[in-house]
Short mmCIF file of C-alpha atoms in Angstrom, two decimals:
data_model
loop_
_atom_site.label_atom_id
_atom_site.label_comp_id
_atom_site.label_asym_id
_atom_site.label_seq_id
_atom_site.Cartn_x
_atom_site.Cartn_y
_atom_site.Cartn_z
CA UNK E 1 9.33 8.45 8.89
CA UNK E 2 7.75 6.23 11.43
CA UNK E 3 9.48 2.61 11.67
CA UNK E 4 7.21 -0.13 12.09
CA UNK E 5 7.69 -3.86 13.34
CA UNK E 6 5.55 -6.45 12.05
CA UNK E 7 5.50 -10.14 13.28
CA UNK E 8 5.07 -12.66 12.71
CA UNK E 9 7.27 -12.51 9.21
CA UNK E 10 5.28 -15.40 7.96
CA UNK E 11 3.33 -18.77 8.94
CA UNK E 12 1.67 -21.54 7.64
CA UNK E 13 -1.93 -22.48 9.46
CA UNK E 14 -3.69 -25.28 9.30
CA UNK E 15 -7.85 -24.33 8.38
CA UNK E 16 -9.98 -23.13 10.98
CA UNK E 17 -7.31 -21.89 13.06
CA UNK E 18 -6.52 -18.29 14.05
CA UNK E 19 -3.62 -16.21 14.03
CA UNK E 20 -2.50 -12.89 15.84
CA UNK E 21 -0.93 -10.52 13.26
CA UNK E 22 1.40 -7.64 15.42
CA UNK E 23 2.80 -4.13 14.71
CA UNK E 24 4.40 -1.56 16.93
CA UNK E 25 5.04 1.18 15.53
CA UNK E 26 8.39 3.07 16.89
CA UNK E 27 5.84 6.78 17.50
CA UNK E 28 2.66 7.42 18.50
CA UNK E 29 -0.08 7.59 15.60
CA UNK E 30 -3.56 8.30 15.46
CA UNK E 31 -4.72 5.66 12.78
CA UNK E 32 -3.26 2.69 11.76
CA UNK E 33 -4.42 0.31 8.53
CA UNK E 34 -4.44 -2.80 8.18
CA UNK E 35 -4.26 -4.14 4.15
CA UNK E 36 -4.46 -7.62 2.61
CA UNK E 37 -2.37 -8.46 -0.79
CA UNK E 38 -3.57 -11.64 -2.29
CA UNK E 39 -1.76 -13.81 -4.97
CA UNK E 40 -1.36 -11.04 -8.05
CA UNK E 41 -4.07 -8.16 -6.76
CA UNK E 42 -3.53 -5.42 -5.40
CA UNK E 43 -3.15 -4.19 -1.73
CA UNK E 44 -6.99 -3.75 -0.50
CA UNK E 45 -7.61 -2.07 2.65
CA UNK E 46 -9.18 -4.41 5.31
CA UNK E 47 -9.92 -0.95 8.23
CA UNK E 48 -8.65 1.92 10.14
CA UNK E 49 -7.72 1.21 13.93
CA UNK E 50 -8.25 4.34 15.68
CA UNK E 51 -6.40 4.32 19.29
CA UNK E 52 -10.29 3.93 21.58
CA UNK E 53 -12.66 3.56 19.41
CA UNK E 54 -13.58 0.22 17.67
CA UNK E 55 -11.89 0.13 13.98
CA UNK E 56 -14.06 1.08 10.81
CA UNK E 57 -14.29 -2.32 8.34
CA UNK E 58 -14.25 -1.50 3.94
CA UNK E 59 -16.62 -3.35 2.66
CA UNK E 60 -16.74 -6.71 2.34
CA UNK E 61 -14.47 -7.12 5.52
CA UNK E 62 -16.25 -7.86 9.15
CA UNK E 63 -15.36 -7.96 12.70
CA UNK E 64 -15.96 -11.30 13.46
CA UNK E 65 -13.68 -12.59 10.43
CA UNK E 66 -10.54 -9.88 11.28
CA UNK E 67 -11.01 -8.52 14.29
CA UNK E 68 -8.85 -5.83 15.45
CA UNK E 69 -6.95 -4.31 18.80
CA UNK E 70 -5.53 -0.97 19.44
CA UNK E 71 -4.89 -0.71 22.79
CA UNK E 72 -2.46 2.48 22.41
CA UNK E 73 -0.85 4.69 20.11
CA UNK E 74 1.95 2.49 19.14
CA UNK E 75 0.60 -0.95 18.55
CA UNK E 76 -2.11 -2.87 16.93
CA UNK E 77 -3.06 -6.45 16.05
CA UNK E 78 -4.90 -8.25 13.63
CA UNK E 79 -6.69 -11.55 13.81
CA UNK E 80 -7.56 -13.91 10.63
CA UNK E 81 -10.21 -15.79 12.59
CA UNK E 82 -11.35 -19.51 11.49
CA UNK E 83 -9.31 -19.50 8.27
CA UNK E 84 -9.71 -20.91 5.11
CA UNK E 85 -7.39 -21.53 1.84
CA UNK E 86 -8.77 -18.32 1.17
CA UNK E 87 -7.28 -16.04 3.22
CA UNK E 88 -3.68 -16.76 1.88
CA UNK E 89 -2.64 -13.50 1.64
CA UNK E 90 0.07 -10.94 2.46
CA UNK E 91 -0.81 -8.76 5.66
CA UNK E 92 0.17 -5.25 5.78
CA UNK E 93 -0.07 -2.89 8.21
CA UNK E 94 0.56 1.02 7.94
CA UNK E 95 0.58 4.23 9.26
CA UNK E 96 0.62 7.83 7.80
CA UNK E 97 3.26 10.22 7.90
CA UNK E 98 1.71 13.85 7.30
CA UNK E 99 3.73 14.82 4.18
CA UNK E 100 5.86 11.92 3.41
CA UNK E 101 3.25 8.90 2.46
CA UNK E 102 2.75 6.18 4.48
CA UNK E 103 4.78 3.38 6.16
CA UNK E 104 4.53 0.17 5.30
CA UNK E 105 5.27 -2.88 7.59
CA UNK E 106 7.54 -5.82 6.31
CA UNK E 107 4.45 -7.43 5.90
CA UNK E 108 2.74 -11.29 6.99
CA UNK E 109 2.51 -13.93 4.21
CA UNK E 110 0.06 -16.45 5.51
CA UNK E 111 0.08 -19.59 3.78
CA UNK E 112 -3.46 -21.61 4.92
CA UNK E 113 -3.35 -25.42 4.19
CA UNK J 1 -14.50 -1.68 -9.75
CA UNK J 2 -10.94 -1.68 -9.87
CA UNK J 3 -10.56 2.81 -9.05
CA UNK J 4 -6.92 2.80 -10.04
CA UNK J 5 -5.19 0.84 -12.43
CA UNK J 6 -1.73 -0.37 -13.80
CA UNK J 7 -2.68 -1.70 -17.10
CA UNK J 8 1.39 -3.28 -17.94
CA UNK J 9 2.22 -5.91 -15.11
CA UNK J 10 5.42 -6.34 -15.87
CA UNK J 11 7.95 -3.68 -17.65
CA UNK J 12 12.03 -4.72 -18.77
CA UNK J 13 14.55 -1.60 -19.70
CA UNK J 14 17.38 -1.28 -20.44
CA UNK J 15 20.16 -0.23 -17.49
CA UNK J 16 20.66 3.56 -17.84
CA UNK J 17 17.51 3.97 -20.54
CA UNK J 18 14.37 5.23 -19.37
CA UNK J 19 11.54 3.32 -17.67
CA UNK J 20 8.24 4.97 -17.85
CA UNK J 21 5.67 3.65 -15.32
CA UNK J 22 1.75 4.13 -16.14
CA UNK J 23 -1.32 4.38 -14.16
CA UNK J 24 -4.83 5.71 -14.75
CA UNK J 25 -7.89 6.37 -12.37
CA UNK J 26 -11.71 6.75 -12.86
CA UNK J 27 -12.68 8.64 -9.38
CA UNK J 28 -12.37 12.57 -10.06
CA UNK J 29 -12.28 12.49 -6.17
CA UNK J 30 -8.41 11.35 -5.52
CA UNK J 31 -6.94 14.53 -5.07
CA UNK J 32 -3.01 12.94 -3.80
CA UNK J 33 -1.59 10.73 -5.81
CA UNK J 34 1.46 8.05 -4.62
CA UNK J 35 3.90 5.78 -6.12
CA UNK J 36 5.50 2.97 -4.01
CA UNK J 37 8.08 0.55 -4.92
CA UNK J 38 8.33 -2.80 -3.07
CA UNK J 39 10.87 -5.83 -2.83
CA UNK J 40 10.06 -9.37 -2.27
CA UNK J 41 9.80 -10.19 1.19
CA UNK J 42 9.61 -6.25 2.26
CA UNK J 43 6.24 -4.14 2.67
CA UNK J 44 6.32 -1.12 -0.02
CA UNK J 45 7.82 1.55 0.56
CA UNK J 46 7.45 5.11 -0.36
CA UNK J 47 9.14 6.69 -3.50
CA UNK J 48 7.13 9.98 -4.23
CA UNK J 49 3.64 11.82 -4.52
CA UNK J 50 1.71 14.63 -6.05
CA UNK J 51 -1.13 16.52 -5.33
CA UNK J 52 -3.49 17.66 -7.69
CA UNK J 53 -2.50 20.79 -7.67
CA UNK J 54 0.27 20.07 -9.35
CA UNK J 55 0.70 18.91 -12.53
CA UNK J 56 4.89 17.37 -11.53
CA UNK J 57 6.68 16.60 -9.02
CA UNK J 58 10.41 15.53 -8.99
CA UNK J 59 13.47 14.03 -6.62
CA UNK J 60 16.41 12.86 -8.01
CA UNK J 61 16.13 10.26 -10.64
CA UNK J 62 12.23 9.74 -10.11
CA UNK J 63 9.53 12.50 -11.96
CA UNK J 64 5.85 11.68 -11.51
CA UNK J 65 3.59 13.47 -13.92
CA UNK J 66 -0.32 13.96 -13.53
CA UNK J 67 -2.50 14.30 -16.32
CA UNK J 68 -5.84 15.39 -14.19
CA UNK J 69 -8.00 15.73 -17.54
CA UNK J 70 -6.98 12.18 -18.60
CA UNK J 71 -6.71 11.04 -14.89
CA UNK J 72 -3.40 9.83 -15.96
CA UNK J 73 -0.06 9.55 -13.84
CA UNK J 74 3.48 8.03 -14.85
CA UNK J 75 6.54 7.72 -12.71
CA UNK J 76 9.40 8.36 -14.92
CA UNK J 77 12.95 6.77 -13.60
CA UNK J 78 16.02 7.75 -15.12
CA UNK J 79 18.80 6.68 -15.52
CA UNK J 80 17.42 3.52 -14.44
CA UNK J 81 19.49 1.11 -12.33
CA UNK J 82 19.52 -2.20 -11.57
CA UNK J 83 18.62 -1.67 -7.95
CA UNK J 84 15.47 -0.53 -9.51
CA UNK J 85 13.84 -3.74 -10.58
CA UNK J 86 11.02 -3.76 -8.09
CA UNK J 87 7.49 -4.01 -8.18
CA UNK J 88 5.92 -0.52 -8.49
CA UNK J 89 2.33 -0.04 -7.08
CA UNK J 90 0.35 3.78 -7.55
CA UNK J 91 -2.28 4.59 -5.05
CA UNK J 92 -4.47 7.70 -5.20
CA UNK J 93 -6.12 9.14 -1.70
CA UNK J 94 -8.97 11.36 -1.00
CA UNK J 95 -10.11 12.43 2.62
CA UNK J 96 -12.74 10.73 4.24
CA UNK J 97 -15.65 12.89 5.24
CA UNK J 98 -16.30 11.22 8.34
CA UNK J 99 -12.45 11.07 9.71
CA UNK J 100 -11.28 13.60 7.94
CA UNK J 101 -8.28 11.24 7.17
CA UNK J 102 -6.63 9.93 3.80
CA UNK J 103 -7.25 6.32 2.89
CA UNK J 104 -5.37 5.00 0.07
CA UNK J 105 -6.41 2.70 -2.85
CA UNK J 106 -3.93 1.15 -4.60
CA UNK J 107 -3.40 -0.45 -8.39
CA UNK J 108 -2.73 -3.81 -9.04
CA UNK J 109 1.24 -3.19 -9.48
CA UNK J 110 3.85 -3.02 -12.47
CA UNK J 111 6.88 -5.62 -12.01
CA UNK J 112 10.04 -3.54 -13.09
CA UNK J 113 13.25 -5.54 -14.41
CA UNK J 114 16.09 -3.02 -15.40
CA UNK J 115 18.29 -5.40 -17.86
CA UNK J 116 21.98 -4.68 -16.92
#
């Protein structure tokens, strides 16, 4: 299975800041996802980065809020733009492994204040 | 609309008894079915699948069944073990017709505590 690193591990943000969510994956994948886990819910699937192309938002997720970067086949990044209380949340991001289920990251807990 | 859930949040057995995890779906679409377990601290990590086409799958201690007519699906963990108490989360996949790639939806989780 694919081996990915995520940083940061966690951080606490003051509101209306950014931050810069990383993960390099140890192979070369076509799509990597990025999910959100807030307090008690499930994980829910924020998009697909696709190595090119721009990435493909679920609903109720936008560009402007989480944008995304995947400038090759083994890395991607994930802003939380202008944050609020609200985005206090878990980020996770993944890739697929034909067969065998997908890979989690370790995971971002963001703690806005 | 909540596609797949875990309707127990939290399940205690017994060390070396059974523990039977549940999880039902409403979308007839999900045709691969996943279980993943995950620590504190740790993203979740892989335990076992199915596809529809089967009806069980099994590896070592851990059986997933699939009830397709009930759209029904239990992980089954025995003996279970104390490195076991985990949260457990089921996600179901279907292809997406414009990628042609899997994206998963998951449940809301099932917070395992084997008792020693």
């Amino acid at each position: 299975s694919a081996v990915i690193s995520q940083k940061p591990s966690r951080d606490i943000c003051q509101r209306g800041t950014s931050l810069t969510i990383q993960c390099q994956v140890d192979s070369q994948v076509t799509m990597m996802f990025w999910y959100r886990q807030q307090p008690g819910q499930s994980l829910t699937l924020i998009a697909t980065a696709n190595q090119g192309s721009e990435a493909t938002y679920e609903s109720g997720f936008v560009i402007d809020k989480f944008p995304i970067s995947r400038p090759n086949l083994t890395f991607s990044t994930l802003t939380v733009s202008n944050m609020s209380p609200e985005d206090s949340s878990i980020y996770l991001c993944s890739v697929e492994v034909r067969y065998k289920g997908y890979t989690f990251g370790s995971g971002t807990r963001l703690t806005v204040v | 609309d909540q596609q797949v859930k875990q309707n127990s949040p939290s399940l205690s057995v017994q060390e070396g008894r059974i523990s039977i995890l549940n999880c039902d779906y409403t979308n007839s679409m999900f045709d691969y079915f996943l279980w993943y377990k995950k620590y504190p601290a740790e993203g979740p990590t892989f335990l076992i699948s199915i596809s529809s086409i089967k009806d069980k799958n099994e590896d070592g201690r851990f059986t997933v069944f699939l009830n397709k007519s009930a759209k029904h699906l239990s992980l089954h963990i025995v003996p279970s073990q104390p490195g076991d108490s985990a949260v457990y989360f089921c996600a179901a996949s279907r292809l997406l017709s414009n990628f042609g790639n899997e994206k998963l939806t998951f449940g809301t989780g099932t917070r395992l505590t084997i008792i020693p």
